[in-house]
CSV table of C-alpha atoms in Angstrom, one decimal:
chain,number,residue,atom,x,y,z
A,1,UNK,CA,-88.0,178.6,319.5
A,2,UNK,CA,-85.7,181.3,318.1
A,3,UNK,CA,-82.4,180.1,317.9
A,4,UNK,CA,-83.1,176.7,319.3
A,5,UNK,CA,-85.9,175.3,317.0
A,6,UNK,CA,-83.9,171.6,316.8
A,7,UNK,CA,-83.6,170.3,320.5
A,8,UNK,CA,-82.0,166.8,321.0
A,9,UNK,CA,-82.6,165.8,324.9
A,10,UNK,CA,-81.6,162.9,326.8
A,11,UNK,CA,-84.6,161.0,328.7
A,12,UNK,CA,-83.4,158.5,331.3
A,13,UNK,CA,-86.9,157.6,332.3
A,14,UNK,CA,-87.1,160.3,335.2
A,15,UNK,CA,-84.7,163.7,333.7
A,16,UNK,CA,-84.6,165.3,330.4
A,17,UNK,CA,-81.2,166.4,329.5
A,18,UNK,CA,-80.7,168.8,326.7
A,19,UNK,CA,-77.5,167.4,324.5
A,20,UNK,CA,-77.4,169.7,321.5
A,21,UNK,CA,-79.6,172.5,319.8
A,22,UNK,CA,-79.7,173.8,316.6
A,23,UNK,CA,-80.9,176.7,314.6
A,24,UNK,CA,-83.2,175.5,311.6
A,25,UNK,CA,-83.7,179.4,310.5
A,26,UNK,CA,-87.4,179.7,310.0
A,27,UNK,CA,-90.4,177.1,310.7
A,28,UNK,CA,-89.7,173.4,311.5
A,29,UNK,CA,-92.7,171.0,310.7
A,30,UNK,CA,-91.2,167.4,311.0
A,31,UNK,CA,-87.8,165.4,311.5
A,32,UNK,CA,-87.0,162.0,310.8
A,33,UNK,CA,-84.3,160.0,312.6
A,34,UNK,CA,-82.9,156.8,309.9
A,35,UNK,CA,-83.3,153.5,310.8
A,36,UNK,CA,-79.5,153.4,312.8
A,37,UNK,CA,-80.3,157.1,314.4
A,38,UNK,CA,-76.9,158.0,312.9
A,39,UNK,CA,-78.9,160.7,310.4
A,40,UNK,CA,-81.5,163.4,311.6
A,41,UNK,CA,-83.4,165.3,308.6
A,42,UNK,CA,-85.3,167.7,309.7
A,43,UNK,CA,-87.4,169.8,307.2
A,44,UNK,CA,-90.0,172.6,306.8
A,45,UNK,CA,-90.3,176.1,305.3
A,46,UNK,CA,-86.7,177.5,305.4
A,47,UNK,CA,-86.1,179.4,301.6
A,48,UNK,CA,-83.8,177.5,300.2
A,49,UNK,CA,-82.9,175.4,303.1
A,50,UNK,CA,-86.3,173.5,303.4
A,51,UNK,CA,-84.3,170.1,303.8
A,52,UNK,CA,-81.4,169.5,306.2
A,53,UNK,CA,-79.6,166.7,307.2
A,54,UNK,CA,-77.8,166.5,309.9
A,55,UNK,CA,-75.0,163.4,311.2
A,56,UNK,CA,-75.6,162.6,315.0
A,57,UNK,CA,-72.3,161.2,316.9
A,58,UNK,CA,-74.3,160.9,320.3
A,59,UNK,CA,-73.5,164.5,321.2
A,60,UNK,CA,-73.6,166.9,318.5
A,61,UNK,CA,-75.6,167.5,315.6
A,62,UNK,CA,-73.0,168.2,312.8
A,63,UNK,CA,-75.2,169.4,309.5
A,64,UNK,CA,-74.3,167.3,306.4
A,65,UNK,CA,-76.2,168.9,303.4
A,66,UNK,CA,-79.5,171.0,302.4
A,67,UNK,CA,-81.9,171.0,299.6
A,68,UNK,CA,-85.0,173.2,298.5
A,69,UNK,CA,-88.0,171.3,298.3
A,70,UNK,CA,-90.5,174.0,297.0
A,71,UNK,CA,-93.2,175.8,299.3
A,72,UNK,CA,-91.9,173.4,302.4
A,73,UNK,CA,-91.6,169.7,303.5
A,74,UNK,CA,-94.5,168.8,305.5
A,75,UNK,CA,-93.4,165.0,306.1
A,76,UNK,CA,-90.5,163.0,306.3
A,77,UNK,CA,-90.7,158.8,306.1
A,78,UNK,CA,-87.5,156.4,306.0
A,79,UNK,CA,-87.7,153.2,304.9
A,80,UNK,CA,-86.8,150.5,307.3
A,81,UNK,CA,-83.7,149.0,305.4
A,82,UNK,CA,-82.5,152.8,306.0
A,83,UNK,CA,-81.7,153.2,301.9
A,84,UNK,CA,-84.7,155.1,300.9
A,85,UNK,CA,-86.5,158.4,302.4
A,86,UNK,CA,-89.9,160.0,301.1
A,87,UNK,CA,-90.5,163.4,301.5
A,88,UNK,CA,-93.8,165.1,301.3
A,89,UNK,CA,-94.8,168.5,301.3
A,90,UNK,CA,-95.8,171.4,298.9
A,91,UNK,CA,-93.2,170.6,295.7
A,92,UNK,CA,-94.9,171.7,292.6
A,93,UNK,CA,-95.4,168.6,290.3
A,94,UNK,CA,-93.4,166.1,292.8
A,95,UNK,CA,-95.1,166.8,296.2
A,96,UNK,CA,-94.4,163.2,297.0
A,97,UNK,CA,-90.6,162.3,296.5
A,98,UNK,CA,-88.8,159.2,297.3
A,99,UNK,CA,-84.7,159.8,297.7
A,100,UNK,CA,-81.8,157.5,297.9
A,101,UNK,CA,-80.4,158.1,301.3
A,102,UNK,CA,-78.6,159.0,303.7
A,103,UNK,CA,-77.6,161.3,301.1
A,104,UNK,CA,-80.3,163.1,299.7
A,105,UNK,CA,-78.5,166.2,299.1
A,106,UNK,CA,-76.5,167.8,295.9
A,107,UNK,CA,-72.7,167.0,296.3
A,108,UNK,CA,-72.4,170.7,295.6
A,109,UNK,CA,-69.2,171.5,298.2
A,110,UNK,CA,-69.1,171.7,301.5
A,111,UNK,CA,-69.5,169.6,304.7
A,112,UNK,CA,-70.0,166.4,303.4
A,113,UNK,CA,-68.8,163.2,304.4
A,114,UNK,CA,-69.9,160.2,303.0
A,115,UNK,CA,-70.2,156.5,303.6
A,116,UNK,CA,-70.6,154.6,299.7
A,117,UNK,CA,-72.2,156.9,297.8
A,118,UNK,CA,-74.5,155.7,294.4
A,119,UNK,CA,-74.4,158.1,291.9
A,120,UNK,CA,-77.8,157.1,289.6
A,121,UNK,CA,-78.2,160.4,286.9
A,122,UNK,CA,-75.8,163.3,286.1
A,123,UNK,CA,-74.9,164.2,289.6
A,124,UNK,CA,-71.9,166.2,290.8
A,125,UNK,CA,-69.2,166.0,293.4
A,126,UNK,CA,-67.0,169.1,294.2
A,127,UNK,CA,-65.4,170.5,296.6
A,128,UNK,CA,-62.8,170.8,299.6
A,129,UNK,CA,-65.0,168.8,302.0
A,130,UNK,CA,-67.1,166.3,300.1
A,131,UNK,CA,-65.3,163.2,301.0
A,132,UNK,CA,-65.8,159.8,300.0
A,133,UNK,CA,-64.5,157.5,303.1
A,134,UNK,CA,-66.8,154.5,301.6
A,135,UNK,CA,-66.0,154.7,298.2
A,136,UNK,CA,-69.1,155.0,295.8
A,137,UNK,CA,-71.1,153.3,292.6
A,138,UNK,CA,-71.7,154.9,289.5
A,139,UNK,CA,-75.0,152.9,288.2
A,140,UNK,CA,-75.2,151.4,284.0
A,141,UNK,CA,-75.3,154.7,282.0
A,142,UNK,CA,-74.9,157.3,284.9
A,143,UNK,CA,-72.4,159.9,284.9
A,144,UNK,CA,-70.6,161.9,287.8
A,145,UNK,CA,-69.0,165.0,287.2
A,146,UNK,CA,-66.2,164.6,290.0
A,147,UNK,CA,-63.8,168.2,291.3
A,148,UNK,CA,-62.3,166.2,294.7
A,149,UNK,CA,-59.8,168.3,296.8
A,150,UNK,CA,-59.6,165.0,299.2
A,151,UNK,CA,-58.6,161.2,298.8
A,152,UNK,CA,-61.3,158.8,297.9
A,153,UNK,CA,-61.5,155.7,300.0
A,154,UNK,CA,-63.1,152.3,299.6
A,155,UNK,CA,-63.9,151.2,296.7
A,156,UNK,CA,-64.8,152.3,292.9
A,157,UNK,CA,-67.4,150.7,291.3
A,158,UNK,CA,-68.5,151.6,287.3
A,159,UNK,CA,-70.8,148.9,286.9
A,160,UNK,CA,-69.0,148.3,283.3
A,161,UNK,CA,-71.1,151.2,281.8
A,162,UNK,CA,-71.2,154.3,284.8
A,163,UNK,CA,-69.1,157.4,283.6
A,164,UNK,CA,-66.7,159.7,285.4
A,165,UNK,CA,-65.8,163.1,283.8
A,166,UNK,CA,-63.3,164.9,285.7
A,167,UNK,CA,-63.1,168.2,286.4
A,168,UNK,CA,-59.9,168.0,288.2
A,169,UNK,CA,-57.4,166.1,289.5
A,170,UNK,CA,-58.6,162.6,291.4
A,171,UNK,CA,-56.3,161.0,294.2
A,172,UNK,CA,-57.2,157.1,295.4
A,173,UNK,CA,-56.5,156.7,299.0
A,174,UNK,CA,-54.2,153.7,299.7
A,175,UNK,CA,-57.2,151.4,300.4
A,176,UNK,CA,-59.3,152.1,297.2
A,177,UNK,CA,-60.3,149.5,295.1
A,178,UNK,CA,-61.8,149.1,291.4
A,179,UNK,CA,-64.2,146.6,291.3
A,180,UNK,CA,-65.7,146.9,287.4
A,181,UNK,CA,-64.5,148.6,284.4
A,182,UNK,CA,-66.1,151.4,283.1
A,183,UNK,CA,-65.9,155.2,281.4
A,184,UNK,CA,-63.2,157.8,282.3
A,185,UNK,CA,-63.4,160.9,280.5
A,186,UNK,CA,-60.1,162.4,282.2
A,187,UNK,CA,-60.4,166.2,280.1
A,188,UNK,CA,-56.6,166.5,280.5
A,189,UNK,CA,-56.3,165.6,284.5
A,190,UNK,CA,-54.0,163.2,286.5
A,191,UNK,CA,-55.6,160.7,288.5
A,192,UNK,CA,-53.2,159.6,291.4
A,193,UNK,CA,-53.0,156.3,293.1
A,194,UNK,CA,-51.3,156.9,297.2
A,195,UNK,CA,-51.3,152.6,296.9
A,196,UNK,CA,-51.6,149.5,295.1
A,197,UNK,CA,-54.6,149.3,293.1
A,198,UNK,CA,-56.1,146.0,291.6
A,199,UNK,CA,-59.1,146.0,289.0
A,200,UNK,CA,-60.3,142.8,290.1
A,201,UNK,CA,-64.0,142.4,287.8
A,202,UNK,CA,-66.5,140.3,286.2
A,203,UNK,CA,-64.6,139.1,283.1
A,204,UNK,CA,-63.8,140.8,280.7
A,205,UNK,CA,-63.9,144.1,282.0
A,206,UNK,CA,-62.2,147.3,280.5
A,207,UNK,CA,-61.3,151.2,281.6
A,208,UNK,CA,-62.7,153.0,278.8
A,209,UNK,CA,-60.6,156.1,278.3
A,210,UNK,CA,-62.3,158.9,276.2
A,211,UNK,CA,-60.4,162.5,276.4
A,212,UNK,CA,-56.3,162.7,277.4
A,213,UNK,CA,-56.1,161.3,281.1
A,214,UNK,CA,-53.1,160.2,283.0
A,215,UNK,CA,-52.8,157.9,285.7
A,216,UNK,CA,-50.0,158.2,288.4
A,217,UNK,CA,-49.4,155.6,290.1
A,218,UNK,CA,-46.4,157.4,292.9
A,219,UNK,CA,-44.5,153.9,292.4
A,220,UNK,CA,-47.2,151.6,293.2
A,221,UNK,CA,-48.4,148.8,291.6
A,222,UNK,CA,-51.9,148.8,289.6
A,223,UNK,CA,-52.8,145.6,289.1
A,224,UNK,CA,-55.3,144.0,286.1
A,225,UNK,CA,-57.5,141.2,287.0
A,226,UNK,CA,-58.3,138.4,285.2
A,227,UNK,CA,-59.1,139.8,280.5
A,228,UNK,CA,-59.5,143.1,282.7
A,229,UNK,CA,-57.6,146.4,280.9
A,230,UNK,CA,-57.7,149.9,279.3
A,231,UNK,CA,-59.3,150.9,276.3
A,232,UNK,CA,-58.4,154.4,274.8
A,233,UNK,CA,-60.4,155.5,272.0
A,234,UNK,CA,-58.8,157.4,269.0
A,235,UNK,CA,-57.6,160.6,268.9
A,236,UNK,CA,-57.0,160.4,272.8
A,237,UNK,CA,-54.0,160.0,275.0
A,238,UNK,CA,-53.8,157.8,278.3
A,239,UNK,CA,-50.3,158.4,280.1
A,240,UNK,CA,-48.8,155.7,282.3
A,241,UNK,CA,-46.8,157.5,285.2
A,242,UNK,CA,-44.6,155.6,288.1
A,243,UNK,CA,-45.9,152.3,287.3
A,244,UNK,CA,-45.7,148.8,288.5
A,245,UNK,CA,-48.1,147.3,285.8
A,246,UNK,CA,-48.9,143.1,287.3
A,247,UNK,CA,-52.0,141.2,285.4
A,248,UNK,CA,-53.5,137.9,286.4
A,249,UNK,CA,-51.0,135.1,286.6
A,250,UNK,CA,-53.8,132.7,284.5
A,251,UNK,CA,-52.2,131.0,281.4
A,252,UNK,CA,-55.2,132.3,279.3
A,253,UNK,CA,-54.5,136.1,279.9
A,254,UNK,CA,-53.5,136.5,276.4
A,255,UNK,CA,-55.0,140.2,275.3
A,256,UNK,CA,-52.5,143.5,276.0
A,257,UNK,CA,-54.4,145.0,279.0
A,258,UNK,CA,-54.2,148.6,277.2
A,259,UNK,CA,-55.8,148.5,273.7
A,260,UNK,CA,-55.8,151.1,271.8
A,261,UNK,CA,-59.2,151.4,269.8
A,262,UNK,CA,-57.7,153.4,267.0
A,263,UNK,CA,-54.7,154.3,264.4
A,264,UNK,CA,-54.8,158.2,266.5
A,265,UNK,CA,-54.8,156.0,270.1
A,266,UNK,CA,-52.0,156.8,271.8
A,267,UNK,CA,-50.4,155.4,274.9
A,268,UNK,CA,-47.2,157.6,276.8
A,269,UNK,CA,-45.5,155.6,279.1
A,270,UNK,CA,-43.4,157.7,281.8
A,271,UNK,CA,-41.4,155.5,284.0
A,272,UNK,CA,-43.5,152.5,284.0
A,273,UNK,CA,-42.2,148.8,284.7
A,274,UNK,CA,-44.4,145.9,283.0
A,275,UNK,CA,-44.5,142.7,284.9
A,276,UNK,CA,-47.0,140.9,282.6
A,277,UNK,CA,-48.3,137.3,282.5
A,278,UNK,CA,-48.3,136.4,279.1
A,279,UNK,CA,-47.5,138.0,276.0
A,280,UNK,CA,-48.9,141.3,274.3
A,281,UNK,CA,-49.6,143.5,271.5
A,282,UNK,CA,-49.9,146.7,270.3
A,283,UNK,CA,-51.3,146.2,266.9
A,284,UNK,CA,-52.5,149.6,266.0
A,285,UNK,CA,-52.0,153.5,267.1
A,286,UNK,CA,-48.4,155.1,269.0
A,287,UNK,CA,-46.7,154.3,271.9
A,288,UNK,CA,-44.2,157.5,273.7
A,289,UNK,CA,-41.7,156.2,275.9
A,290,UNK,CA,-40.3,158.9,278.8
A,291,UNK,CA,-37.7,158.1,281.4
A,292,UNK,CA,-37.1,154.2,281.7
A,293,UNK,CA,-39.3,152.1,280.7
A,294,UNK,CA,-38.8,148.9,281.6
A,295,UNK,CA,-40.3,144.8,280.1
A,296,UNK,CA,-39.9,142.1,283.0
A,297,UNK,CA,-40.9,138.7,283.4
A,298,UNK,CA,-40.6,136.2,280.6
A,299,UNK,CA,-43.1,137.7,278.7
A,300,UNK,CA,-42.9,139.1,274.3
A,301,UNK,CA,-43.8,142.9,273.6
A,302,UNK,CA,-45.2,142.3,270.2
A,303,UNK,CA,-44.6,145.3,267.7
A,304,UNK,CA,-47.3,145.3,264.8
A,305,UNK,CA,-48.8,148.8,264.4
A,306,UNK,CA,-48.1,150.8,261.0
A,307,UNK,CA,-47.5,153.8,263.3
A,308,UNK,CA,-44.7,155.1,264.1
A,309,UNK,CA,-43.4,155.4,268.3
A,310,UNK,CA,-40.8,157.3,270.0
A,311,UNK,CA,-38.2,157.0,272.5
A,312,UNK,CA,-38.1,160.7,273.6
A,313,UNK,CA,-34.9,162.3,274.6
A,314,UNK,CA,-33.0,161.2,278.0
A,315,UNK,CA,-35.2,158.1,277.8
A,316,UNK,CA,-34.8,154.3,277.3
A,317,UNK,CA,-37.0,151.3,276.4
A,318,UNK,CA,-35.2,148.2,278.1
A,319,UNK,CA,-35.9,144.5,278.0
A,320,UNK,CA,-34.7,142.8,280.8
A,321,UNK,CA,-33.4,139.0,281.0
A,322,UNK,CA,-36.2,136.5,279.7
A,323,UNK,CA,-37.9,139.4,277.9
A,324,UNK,CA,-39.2,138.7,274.2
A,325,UNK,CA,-39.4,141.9,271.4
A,326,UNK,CA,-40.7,141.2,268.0
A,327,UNK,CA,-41.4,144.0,265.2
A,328,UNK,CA,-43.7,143.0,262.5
A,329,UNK,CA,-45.3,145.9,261.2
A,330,UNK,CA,-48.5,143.8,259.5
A,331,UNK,CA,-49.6,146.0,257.2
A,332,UNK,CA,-46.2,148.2,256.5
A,333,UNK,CA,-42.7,147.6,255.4
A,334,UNK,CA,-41.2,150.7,257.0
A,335,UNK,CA,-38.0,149.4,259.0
A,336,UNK,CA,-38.3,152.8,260.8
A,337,UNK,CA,-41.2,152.9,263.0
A,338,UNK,CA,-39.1,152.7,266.1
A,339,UNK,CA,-38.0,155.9,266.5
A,340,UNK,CA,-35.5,157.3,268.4
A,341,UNK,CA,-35.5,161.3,269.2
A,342,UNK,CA,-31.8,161.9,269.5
A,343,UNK,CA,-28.6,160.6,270.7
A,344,UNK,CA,-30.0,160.6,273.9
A,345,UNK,CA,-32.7,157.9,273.6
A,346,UNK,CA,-31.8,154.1,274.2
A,347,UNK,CA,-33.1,151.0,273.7
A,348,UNK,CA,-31.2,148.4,276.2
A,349,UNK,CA,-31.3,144.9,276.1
A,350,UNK,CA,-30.6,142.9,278.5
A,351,UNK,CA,-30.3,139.0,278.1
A,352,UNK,CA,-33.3,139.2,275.5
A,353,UNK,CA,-34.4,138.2,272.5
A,354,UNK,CA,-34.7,140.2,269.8
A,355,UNK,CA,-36.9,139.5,266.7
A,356,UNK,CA,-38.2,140.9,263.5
A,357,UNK,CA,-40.2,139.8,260.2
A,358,UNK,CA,-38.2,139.6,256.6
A,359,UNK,CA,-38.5,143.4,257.2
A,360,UNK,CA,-36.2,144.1,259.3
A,361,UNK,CA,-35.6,147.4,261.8
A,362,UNK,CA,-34.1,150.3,261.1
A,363,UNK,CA,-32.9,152.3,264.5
A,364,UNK,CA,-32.2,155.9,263.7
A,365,UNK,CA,-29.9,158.2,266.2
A,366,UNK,CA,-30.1,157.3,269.8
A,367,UNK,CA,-27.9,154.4,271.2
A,368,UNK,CA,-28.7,151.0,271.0
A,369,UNK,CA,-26.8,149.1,274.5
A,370,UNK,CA,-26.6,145.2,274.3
A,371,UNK,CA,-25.9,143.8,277.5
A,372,UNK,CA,-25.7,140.1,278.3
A,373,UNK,CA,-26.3,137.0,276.2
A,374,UNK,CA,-28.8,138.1,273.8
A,375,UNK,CA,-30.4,136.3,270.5
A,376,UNK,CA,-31.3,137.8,267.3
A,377,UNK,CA,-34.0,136.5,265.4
A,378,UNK,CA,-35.7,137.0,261.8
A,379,UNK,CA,-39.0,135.1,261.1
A,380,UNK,CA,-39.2,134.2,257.5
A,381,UNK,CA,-42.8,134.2,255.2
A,382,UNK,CA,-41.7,130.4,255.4
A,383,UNK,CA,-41.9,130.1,259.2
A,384,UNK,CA,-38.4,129.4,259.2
A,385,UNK,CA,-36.0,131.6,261.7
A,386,UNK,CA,-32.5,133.3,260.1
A,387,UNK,CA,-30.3,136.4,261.6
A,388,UNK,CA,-32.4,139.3,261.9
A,389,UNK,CA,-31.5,142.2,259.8
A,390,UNK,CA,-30.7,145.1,262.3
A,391,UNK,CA,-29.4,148.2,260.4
A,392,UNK,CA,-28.1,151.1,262.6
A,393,UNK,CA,-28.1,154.4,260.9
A,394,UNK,CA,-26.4,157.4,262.8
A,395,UNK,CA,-26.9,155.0,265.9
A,396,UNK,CA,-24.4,154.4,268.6
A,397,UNK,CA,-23.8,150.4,269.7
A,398,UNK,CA,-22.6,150.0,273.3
A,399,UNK,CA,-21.8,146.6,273.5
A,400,UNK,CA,-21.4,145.6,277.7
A,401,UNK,CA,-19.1,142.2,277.9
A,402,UNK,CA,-19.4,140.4,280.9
């Protein structure tokens, strides 16, 4: 029909009226409406364009996505639950083809918008339009290779096992939610969270963190269910940025929700308050503290690696009233793994407790601020508790009395 070979009329039982029409480009053989008429795919033998799918809002026709389908689609079948389409037609090997739906199509840029979205192979999503207002599901063993320009909404699920790999930078909408652990291979990009985000998951479940990623939480809190965490392999970086970090308040939360998997993990810390339930470790790999970083609550940071962590310039670790340290390097007796950059760098306590094995600390440059009541303790071989042995070398004591 020339430029009108997609028609949509309007039957009231007596009058057609024509709503909307649409240019399919060459011959149209069949169309399909889904099960909730919100989709129309219409397909044929178009070039490249034998598939399209197109989003009806009881007016227009607004085109979602194409796909070639060989020499032509001849037929197209939904099924009645709406999450499955077959398409036949003349398709080489696969002339019969059965499709996840509504969206059938390659995430390959423009003009989508999607309600939750499960990615099942290596599938992937980039663009300035593709949208995900319904958040999506990355099956056991899949991966998604994500380039988002827009927010994703809704929630995030990795089944445990389903893989991201980013290709840029990812931003969570306010409302998106985590609801499994799973694989984030970040390549060296920020992923941004606009609100609070809670990994709330079957027990235990972990972020698995494979290249350099950082996570920027804007101020908000992320939140760690119940034995849910990170995990960042060796040799990689994760970066904590502008973060409330909560975990579940149950008395049997006992792991550090970031692990790091080996000596070469490393965790950066930019800004970031912890507000943990229960104590926790870091028993192997280096931690870089930048800007304040802050231990709440009434919970002990427990110091065990034999690797060395910094306090970088203009920066300060602080433990706040309640707040437990304790460095026990376990397989070290280096009083120096604490290190801080310059005269800059602080550590502040604040009403704390401060402990160490028969080893002792050594603090090196930077300032060392003791504010408030706070208790110094040394854990003998014999269980036995005596004055810790704090030695200050070129390191600056600001004592605050109250």
């Amino acid at each position: 029909n020339g430029t009108n070979d997609v028609i949509i009329y309007k039957w009231d039982g007596t009058v057609l009226e024509q709503k909307d029409a649409k240019n399919y480009g060459a011959y149209a053989y069949t169309l399909g409406w889904s099960p909730n008429y919100k989709y129309l795919v219409v397909g044929g033998d178009n070039g490249t364009n034998d598939l399209i799918i197109y989003e009806w809002n009881g007016s227009t026709l607004l085109q979602k996505g194409v796909r070639n389908y060989g020499d032509g689609v001849s037929s197209i079948s939904w099924n009645p639950s709406g999450k499955y389409m077959v398409i036949g037609g003349a398709n080489g090997s696969e002339d019969v083809t059965v499709y996840y739906s509504p969206f059938v199509f390659s995430l390959d840029g423009t003009q989508h918008v999607f309600e939750h979205f499960v990615f099942h192979y290596l599938e992937d999503s980039a663009g300035e339009d593709v949208r995900f207002e319904d958040g999506f599901t990355v099956l056991p063993g899949a991966t998604t290779f994500l380039n988002l320009w827009v927010p994703v909404s809704g929630g995030i699920d990795l089944r445990g096992s389903g893989k991201i790999i980013l290709e840029g930078n990812l931003t969570l909408d306010s409302n998106c939610t985590l609801s499994d652990g799973g694989v984030i291979d970040g390549r060296g990009h920020t992923i941004f969270c606009k609100g609070d985000i809670t990994l709330l998951a079957r027990s235990p479940s972990l972020i698995h963190i494979t290249s350099d990623t950082v996570v920027d939480s804007l101020g908000n809190d992320f939140h760690l269910g119940h034995r849910c965490g990170w995990l960042v392999d060796n040799n990689v970086t994760l970066t904590l940025k502008n973060m409330i970090l909560k975990n579940s308040s149950l008395s049997d939360t006992t792991p550090f929700p970031i692990q790091l998997k080996g000596p070469q993990s490393r965790l950066a810390l930019d800004n970031v308050t912890f507000a943990l339930n229960g104590n926790f470790t870091f028993s192997q790999g280096s931690l870089f503290f930048h800007n304040n970083v802050v231990v709440t609550g009434t919970s002990q940071m427990n110091y065990i690696s034999d690797h060395a962590s910094f306090i970088q310039p203009y920066s300060a670790l602080k433990f706040d009233l309640g707040t437990s340290f304790s460095y026990g390097p376990v397989n070290s007796v280096d009083k120096n793994l604490i290190k801080m950059c310059d005269e800059t760098s602080q550590i502040h306590l604040n009403g704390c407790s401060f402990k160490t094995t028969t080893t002792g600390i050594q603090l090196t440059k930077g300032t060392l601020v003791v504010d408030h009541k706070n208790y110094f303790y040394n854990q003998n071989d014999d269980g036995t508790v005596s004055y810790t042995h704090l030695r200050a070398h070129e390191t600056s004591l600001h004592l605050v009395c109250r």
